[in-house]
Amino acid sequence: MKTIIAASGGVDSTYALWKTLTSTQDDVTAVTLNFNGITAEIKQQYDVRGISGIKGSSRSARVSLITDWLRQNVRDFASVTVNVLPDLMDKGLPNSPQTMLVNWAVPKINAGEADKIVSSAERENDGYANCGTVSDRMGGAAAAKSVFVQKATRGEIDFMLLNPTYSHAVAMSEMPAILVDLTRSCDRNIEVPCGVCMKCSKRKFFAEALASGKTATEVTQYVIDKSTPQPGRWRSMKYWLAEEVPTCDRPASDETWDMPSWPTSYKVP
């Protein structure tokens, strides 16, 4: 099995890569997306989401530290950096790193050069956009699956982290501590985390919860309970943890919306 996995330097993508390397014999290619060529005009024209302002060179350097460690301590695999331009985007869909990876990988899968895409999307980072509902704001993972279903003639896409039993706590407790320390989550500075952005707050929360003696299962269940205060409603960690407020025209007290429609894995029949 020839498998393609994104490598962004964050906890989730590193866990997906580490888990695949340690639990399968797949021939793995880790793909780092470079967003330096995406201008403000492209962002608006193609509805680009989930792109931080971190320079591609900084991200690639951080990813290299992670992939070098994995090669030395787990096993060998291939790495490639892809410069993202509009040819990896679709009009009419939200374009996120997940859809861009699918658009890069599908031609290779169709040609028999690869067989599978492993997505590192997880429930919180895929369901945390402001003010969306299932009907009017498609998540990145759902868009990625839509692109795959439309364009792939063979192969599969695996959303291995999109399940209620996964959270940062699972990744941070299962991976070797040195590997966790190599990952970065900050949207503002990949080398010296700011400590105050949503991703930094989230990482601190999980680290402190595990350090207190709670198991990954206990921490994950706590997050699920806090994020689903009512049946069928979703409240992102950005509200109950980072204390952000909605930025659209909604009452300030309305911090929940329809439960995101997370996709399931798919294999071309």
Coordinates of C-alpha atoms in Angstrom, one line a residue:
M1 CA 0.0 0.0 0.0
K2 CA 1.4 3.4 -1.1
T3 CA 0.1 6.0 1.3
I4 CA 0.2 9.8 1.2
I5 CA 0.0 11.8 4.5
A6 CA 0.3 15.6 5.1
A7 CA 3.2 16.7 7.3
S8 CA 2.6 20.2 8.8
G9 CA 4.6 20.0 12.0
G10 CA 1.5 19.9 14.2
V11 CA 0.4 17.3 16.7
D12 CA -2.3 15.7 14.6
S13 CA -0.4 15.3 11.3
T14 CA 2.7 14.1 13.2
Y15 CA 0.5 11.5 15.0
A16 CA -1.1 10.3 11.8
L17 CA 2.4 9.9 10.2
W18 CA 3.9 8.2 13.3
K19 CA 0.9 5.9 13.7
T20 CA 1.0 4.8 10.1
L21 CA 4.7 4.2 10.2
T22 CA 4.5 2.2 13.4
S23 CA 1.3 0.2 12.8
T24 CA 1.6 -0.6 9.0
Q25 CA 4.1 -1.6 6.4
D26 CA 2.8 1.1 4.0
D27 CA 5.2 2.8 1.6
V28 CA 4.6 6.3 3.0
T29 CA 5.1 9.7 1.4
A30 CA 4.9 12.7 3.8
V31 CA 3.7 15.9 2.0
T32 CA 4.4 19.4 3.3
L33 CA 2.4 22.1 1.6
N34 CA 4.0 25.5 1.1
F35 CA 1.5 28.4 1.0
N36 CA 3.9 31.2 0.2
G37 CA 2.4 31.7 -3.2
I38 CA -1.2 32.2 -2.0
T39 CA -2.0 35.9 -2.2
A40 CA -4.9 37.8 -0.6
E41 CA -6.6 37.8 -4.0
I42 CA -6.3 34.0 -4.4
K43 CA -7.7 33.6 -0.9
Q44 CA -10.7 35.6 -1.7
Q45 CA -11.2 34.1 -5.2
Y46 CA -11.0 30.5 -4.1
D47 CA -12.4 30.7 -0.6
V48 CA -9.1 29.6 1.0
R49 CA -9.3 28.6 4.7
G50 CA -7.0 27.2 7.3
I51 CA -3.9 28.9 6.0
S52 CA -1.6 30.4 8.7
G53 CA 0.8 33.3 8.1
I54 CA 3.8 31.2 8.9
K55 CA 6.5 31.2 6.2
G56 CA 6.9 28.0 4.2
S57 CA 10.7 27.9 5.0
S58 CA 10.0 28.0 8.8
R59 CA 7.4 25.2 8.5
S60 CA 9.6 23.1 6.3
A61 CA 12.5 23.4 8.8
R62 CA 10.2 22.3 11.6
V63 CA 8.8 19.4 9.6
S64 CA 12.4 18.3 8.7
L65 CA 13.2 17.9 12.4
I66 CA 10.2 15.7 12.8
T67 CA 10.8 13.6 9.7
D68 CA 14.5 13.2 10.4
W69 CA 13.6 11.9 13.9
L70 CA 11.1 9.4 12.5
R71 CA 13.5 8.1 9.9
Q72 CA 16.2 7.6 12.6
N73 CA 13.9 6.1 15.2
V74 CA 11.1 4.4 13.3
R75 CA 11.7 3.6 9.7
D76 CA 12.4 5.2 6.3
F77 CA 9.8 7.0 4.1
A78 CA 9.7 9.6 1.4
S79 CA 9.1 13.4 1.8
V80 CA 8.1 16.0 -0.6
T81 CA 7.3 19.8 -0.4
V82 CA 4.5 21.0 -2.7
N83 CA 4.1 24.7 -3.6
V84 CA 0.4 25.4 -3.5
L85 CA -1.1 27.4 -6.4
P86 CA -4.7 27.7 -7.8
D87 CA -4.2 24.5 -9.8
L88 CA -4.7 22.6 -6.5
M89 CA -8.0 24.5 -5.7
D90 CA -11.6 24.2 -6.8
K91 CA -14.1 27.0 -7.2
G92 CA -17.4 26.5 -5.4
L93 CA -15.8 24.6 -2.5
P94 CA -13.9 25.8 0.5
N95 CA -10.2 25.2 -0.2
S96 CA -8.2 24.1 2.8
P97 CA -4.9 22.2 3.2
Q98 CA -7.0 19.0 3.1
T99 CA -8.6 19.7 -0.3
M100 CA -5.2 20.9 -1.7
L101 CA -3.5 17.6 -0.6
V102 CA -6.3 15.6 -2.2
N103 CA -6.0 17.6 -5.5
W104 CA -2.3 16.9 -5.5
A105 CA -2.6 13.2 -4.6
V106 CA -5.5 12.1 -6.7
P107 CA -3.7 12.2 -10.1
K108 CA -1.0 10.0 -8.6
I109 CA -3.6 7.6 -7.2
N110 CA -5.4 7.4 -10.5
A111 CA -2.1 6.7 -12.2
G112 CA -1.4 3.8 -9.8
E113 CA 1.5 5.7 -8.2
A114 CA -0.2 5.8 -4.8
D115 CA -3.2 4.0 -3.2
K116 CA -4.4 6.0 -0.2
I117 CA -4.6 9.4 1.4
V118 CA -4.5 9.5 5.2
S119 CA -6.1 12.7 6.5
S120 CA -5.0 14.3 9.8
A121 CA -8.3 16.2 10.3
E122 CA -9.8 15.8 13.8
R123 CA -13.1 16.8 15.2
E124 CA -12.0 20.1 16.8
N125 CA -9.8 21.5 14.1
D126 CA -12.4 20.6 11.4
G127 CA -15.4 21.9 13.3
Y128 CA -14.1 25.1 14.7
A129 CA -14.8 27.7 12.1
N130 CA -17.0 30.6 13.1
C131 CA -20.7 30.7 12.7
G132 CA -21.2 27.8 10.3
T133 CA -23.9 25.2 10.1
V134 CA -24.0 21.9 8.3
S135 CA -26.1 23.5 5.5
D136 CA -24.1 26.7 4.8
R137 CA -20.5 26.0 5.8
M138 CA -18.8 22.8 4.6
G139 CA -15.9 21.7 6.8
G140 CA -12.4 21.0 5.3
A141 CA -12.7 17.2 5.7
A142 CA -16.1 17.0 4.0
A143 CA -14.8 19.2 1.2
A144 CA -11.7 16.9 0.8
K145 CA -13.9 13.8 0.6
S146 CA -16.1 15.5 -1.9
V147 CA -13.1 16.3 -4.1
F148 CA -11.8 12.7 -3.8
V149 CA -15.2 11.2 -4.6
Q150 CA -15.6 13.4 -7.7
K151 CA -12.1 12.9 -9.1
A152 CA -10.6 9.6 -7.9
T153 CA -11.1 6.5 -10.1
R154 CA -9.4 4.2 -7.6
G155 CA -7.9 4.2 -4.1
E156 CA -9.2 5.5 -0.8
I157 CA -9.1 8.3 1.7
D158 CA -8.9 7.5 5.4
F159 CA -10.1 10.0 8.1
M160 CA -8.4 8.1 10.8
L161 CA -8.6 10.8 13.5
L162 CA -12.2 11.8 12.8
N163 CA -13.8 9.8 15.6
P164 CA -15.0 10.5 19.1
T165 CA -12.1 8.5 20.7
Y166 CA -9.4 10.8 19.4
S167 CA -8.1 14.1 20.7
H168 CA -4.7 15.7 21.2
A169 CA -4.6 13.8 24.5
V170 CA -4.3 10.5 22.6
A171 CA -1.5 11.7 20.4
M172 CA 0.4 13.3 23.2
S173 CA 0.1 10.2 25.4
E174 CA 1.0 7.7 22.7
M175 CA 3.8 9.3 20.9
P176 CA 7.3 9.4 22.4
A177 CA 7.7 12.5 24.5
I178 CA 10.7 13.7 22.4
L179 CA 8.5 13.5 19.2
V180 CA 5.7 15.5 20.9
D181 CA 8.3 18.1 21.9
L182 CA 9.3 18.5 18.3
T183 CA 5.8 19.3 17.1
R184 CA 4.5 22.9 17.0
S185 CA 0.9 24.1 17.0
C186 CA 1.1 27.9 17.0
D187 CA -0.5 29.8 14.1
R188 CA 1.8 32.8 14.7
N189 CA 5.3 31.5 15.3
I190 CA 6.3 28.0 14.6
E191 CA 9.6 28.2 16.5
V192 CA 8.7 30.2 19.5
P193 CA 4.9 29.6 20.2
C194 CA 3.0 32.7 21.3
G195 CA 1.2 30.9 24.1
V196 CA -2.1 32.8 23.6
C197 CA -3.6 31.8 20.3
M198 CA -6.3 29.1 20.1
K199 CA -3.9 26.4 19.1
C200 CA -1.4 27.2 21.9
S201 CA -4.3 27.3 24.4
K202 CA -5.5 24.0 23.2
R203 CA -2.1 22.4 23.4
K204 CA -1.6 23.7 26.9
F205 CA -5.0 22.4 28.0
F206 CA -4.2 18.9 26.9
A207 CA -0.7 18.9 28.3
E208 CA -1.9 20.1 31.7
A209 CA -4.8 17.6 31.8
L210 CA -2.4 14.7 31.1
A211 CA 0.1 16.0 33.6
S212 CA -2.6 16.0 36.3
G213 CA -2.9 12.3 36.0
K214 CA -5.9 12.0 33.8
T215 CA -5.9 9.4 31.1
A216 CA -6.2 10.2 27.4
T217 CA -9.6 8.6 27.4
E218 CA -10.8 10.7 30.4
V219 CA -9.5 13.9 28.9
T220 CA -11.1 13.2 25.5
Q221 CA -14.5 12.4 27.1
Y222 CA -14.3 15.7 29.0
V223 CA -13.7 17.6 25.8
I224 CA -16.6 15.8 24.1
D225 CA -19.0 16.6 27.0
K226 CA -17.9 20.3 26.9
S227 CA -18.2 20.5 23.1
T228 CA -21.7 19.0 22.9
P229 CA -23.7 20.8 25.6
Q230 CA -26.9 19.8 23.8
P231 CA -27.8 16.8 21.6
G232 CA -27.0 17.8 18.0
R233 CA -25.2 21.0 18.9
W234 CA -21.5 21.8 18.7
R235 CA -19.5 24.2 20.9
S236 CA -15.9 24.6 19.8
M237 CA -13.0 24.7 22.2
K238 CA -12.3 28.2 20.9
Y239 CA -15.3 29.4 22.9
W240 CA -15.2 27.3 26.1
L241 CA -11.4 27.2 26.3
A242 CA -10.0 30.2 24.6
E243 CA -13.0 32.4 25.4
E244 CA -13.4 33.8 21.9
V245 CA -16.7 35.2 20.7
P246 CA -18.5 34.7 17.4
T247 CA -17.4 37.1 14.8
C248 CA -20.6 37.1 12.7
D249 CA -24.0 38.5 13.2
R250 CA -25.2 36.2 16.0
P251 CA -26.1 36.8 19.6
A252 CA -22.9 36.8 21.7
S253 CA -24.4 34.1 23.9
D254 CA -25.0 31.8 20.9
E255 CA -21.8 29.8 20.9
T256 CA -23.2 26.5 19.5
W257 CA -24.3 25.5 16.0
D258 CA -25.5 22.4 14.2
M259 CA -23.2 19.4 14.8
P260 CA -20.7 19.3 12.0
S261 CA -21.2 16.5 9.5
W262 CA -17.8 14.8 9.7
P263 CA -17.1 12.5 6.8
T264 CA -16.3 8.8 7.0
S265 CA -13.5 7.1 5.2
Y266 CA -14.1 6.2 1.6
K267 CA -12.8 3.7 -0.9
V268 CA -13.6 3.8 -4.6
P269 CA -15.8 0.8 -5.4

